[in-house]
mmCIF file of C-alpha atoms in Angstrom:
data_model
loop_
_atom_site.group_PDB
_atom_site.id
_atom_site.type_symbol
_atom_site.label_atom_id
_atom_site.label_comp_id
_atom_site.label_asym_id
_atom_site.label_seq_id
_atom_site.Cartn_x
_atom_site.Cartn_y
_atom_site.Cartn_z
ATOM 1 C CA MET G 859 126.693 100.387 136.936
ATOM 2 C CA THR G 860 125.401 97.421 135.025
ATOM 3 C CA LEU G 861 123.182 98.287 132.110
ATOM 4 C CA SER G 862 119.696 96.853 132.157
ATOM 5 C CA ASP G 863 118.601 94.755 129.212
ATOM 6 C CA GLN G 864 116.025 97.439 128.369
ATOM 7 C CA MET G 865 118.671 100.200 128.273
ATOM 8 C CA LEU G 866 120.955 98.032 126.182
ATOM 9 C CA THR G 867 118.152 97.215 123.736
ATOM 10 C CA GLU G 868 117.240 100.890 123.426
ATOM 11 C CA ILE G 869 120.848 101.814 122.607
ATOM 12 C CA ALA G 870 121.145 98.903 120.157
ATOM 13 C CA ASN G 871 117.969 99.975 118.384
ATOM 14 C CA ALA G 872 119.043 103.623 118.322
ATOM 15 C CA ILE G 873 122.305 102.773 116.558
ATOM 16 C CA GLY G 874 120.777 100.144 114.283
ATOM 17 C CA LEU G 875 122.385 96.949 115.552
ATOM 18 C CA GLN G 876 120.910 93.887 113.822
ATOM 19 C CA THR G 877 122.664 90.849 115.304
ATOM 20 C CA ASP G 878 122.999 89.105 118.651
ATOM 21 C CA ILE G 879 126.791 89.448 118.350
ATOM 22 C CA GLY G 880 126.402 93.198 117.879
ATOM 23 C CA LEU G 881 124.248 93.351 121.009
ATOM 24 C CA GLU G 882 126.715 91.316 123.076
ATOM 25 C CA ALA G 883 129.648 93.398 121.778
ATOM 26 C CA LEU G 884 127.732 96.531 122.777
ATOM 27 C CA ARG G 885 127.180 95.145 126.281
ATOM 28 C CA ILE G 886 130.845 94.243 126.732
ATOM 29 C CA GLY G 887 132.020 97.452 125.091
ATOM 30 C CA LEU G 888 129.926 99.710 127.300
ATOM 31 C CA GLU G 889 130.993 97.871 130.458
ATOM 32 C CA ASN G 890 134.607 98.117 129.309
ATOM 33 C CA ILE G 891 134.292 101.847 128.703
ATOM 34 C CA GLN G 892 133.007 102.165 132.262
ATOM 35 C CA THR G 893 136.202 100.394 133.381
ATOM 36 C CA LEU G 894 138.295 102.765 131.242
ATOM 37 C CA ASP G 895 136.544 105.721 132.903
ATOM 38 C CA ARG G 896 137.183 104.373 136.429
ATOM 39 C CA LYS G 897 140.860 103.783 135.621
ATOM 40 C CA GLN G 898 141.083 107.258 134.120
ATOM 41 C CA GLN G 899 139.839 108.656 137.430
ATOM 42 C CA ASP G 900 142.659 106.792 139.222
ATOM 43 C CA TYR G 901 145.498 107.410 136.746
ATOM 44 C CA GLY G 902 144.602 110.734 135.179
ATOM 45 C CA SER G 903 145.625 111.415 131.579
ATOM 46 C CA GLN G 904 149.289 112.317 131.981
ATOM 47 C CA ASN G 905 150.506 108.710 132.031
ATOM 48 C CA ILE G 906 149.269 108.384 128.444
ATOM 49 C CA SER G 907 150.038 111.941 127.321
ATOM 50 C CA ARG G 908 153.638 111.614 128.487
ATOM 51 C CA HIS G 909 154.422 108.838 125.990
ATOM 52 C CA GLY G 910 151.653 109.246 123.397
ATOM 53 C CA GLN G 911 150.884 106.655 120.754
ATOM 54 C CA ILE G 912 154.232 104.883 121.137
ATOM 55 C CA GLY G 913 153.487 104.370 124.836
ATOM 56 C CA VAL G 914 150.078 102.928 124.007
ATOM 57 C CA LEU G 915 151.670 100.675 121.398
ATOM 58 C CA VAL G 916 154.130 99.358 124.010
ATOM 59 C CA ARG G 917 151.233 98.625 126.369
ATOM 60 C CA CYS G 918 149.441 96.794 123.539
ATOM 61 C CA ASP G 919 152.573 94.773 122.864
ATOM 62 C CA ASP G 920 152.761 93.814 126.545
ATOM 63 C CA LYS G 921 149.126 92.698 126.519
ATOM 64 C CA THR G 922 149.443 90.683 123.291
ATOM 65 C CA ALA G 923 152.589 88.993 124.625
ATOM 66 C CA ARG G 924 150.728 88.085 127.819
ATOM 67 C CA ILE G 925 147.734 86.761 125.875
ATOM 68 C CA ALA G 926 149.962 84.729 123.556
ATOM 69 C CA ASN G 927 151.875 83.263 126.497
ATOM 70 C CA LEU G 928 148.685 82.213 128.281
ATOM 71 C CA LEU G 929 147.158 80.720 125.135
ATOM 72 C CA LYS G 930 150.308 78.840 124.107
ATOM 73 C CA SER G 931 151.015 77.501 127.584
ATOM 74 C CA GLY G 932 147.420 76.577 128.319
ATOM 75 C CA ASN G 933 147.987 77.782 131.877
ATOM 76 C CA GLU G 934 145.388 79.645 133.873
ATOM 77 C CA ALA G 935 146.312 83.208 134.720
ATOM 78 C CA LYS G 936 147.239 83.557 138.374
ATOM 79 C CA ASN G 937 146.665 87.284 138.828
ATOM 80 C CA GLU G 938 144.609 88.759 136.012
ATOM 81 C CA PRO G 939 142.086 86.721 134.013
ATOM 82 C CA LEU G 940 142.680 86.357 130.272
ATOM 83 C CA LEU G 941 139.454 88.259 129.628
ATOM 84 C CA ASP G 942 140.864 91.295 131.445
ATOM 85 C CA SER G 943 143.846 91.365 129.072
ATOM 86 C CA TRP G 944 141.559 91.271 126.032
ATOM 87 C CA LEU G 945 139.442 94.080 127.472
ATOM 88 C CA ASP G 946 142.523 96.149 128.333
ATOM 89 C CA LEU G 947 143.716 95.699 124.760
ATOM 90 C CA ALA G 948 140.352 96.954 123.466
ATOM 91 C CA ASN G 949 140.600 100.028 125.685
ATOM 92 C CA TYR G 950 144.160 100.706 124.542
ATOM 93 C CA GLY G 951 142.770 100.681 121.002
ATOM 94 C CA LEU G 952 140.234 103.305 122.027
ATOM 95 C CA ILE G 953 142.939 105.372 123.715
ATOM 96 C CA GLY G 954 145.063 105.128 120.565
ATOM 97 C CA ALA G 955 142.093 106.321 118.504
ATOM 98 C CA LEU G 956 141.502 109.239 120.894
ATOM 99 C CA LEU G 957 145.166 110.204 120.571
ATOM 100 C CA THR G 958 145.043 109.944 116.776
ATOM 101 C CA LEU G 959 141.933 112.138 116.664
ATOM 102 C CA ASN G 960 143.519 114.639 119.086
ATOM 103 C CA ARG G 961 140.702 114.027 121.559
ATOM 104 C CA TRP G 962 142.818 112.720 124.444
ATOM 105 C CA LYS G 963 142.666 115.139 127.355
#
């Protein structure tokens, strides 16, 4: 589901966002959380629970290595756009936070 501009503005106002960057980050963040939720439905939680924070850290390392390789080479990604890697990395950060807060289920 794509959020309407009105819904996004209402959320931004409710949490006190003041800048255009904050609004755009909110838009991307909410869409990315929807992606995290869809993937969670496919994978379940055991793939993360099995390896915990170290497993998430390894996944982050894989993503940063991929990003660095694409940026240094200047090549276009053939399978997964660069943006997807950045968004995956953001979601791994959220998963790491959920693990740290003992909220991963």
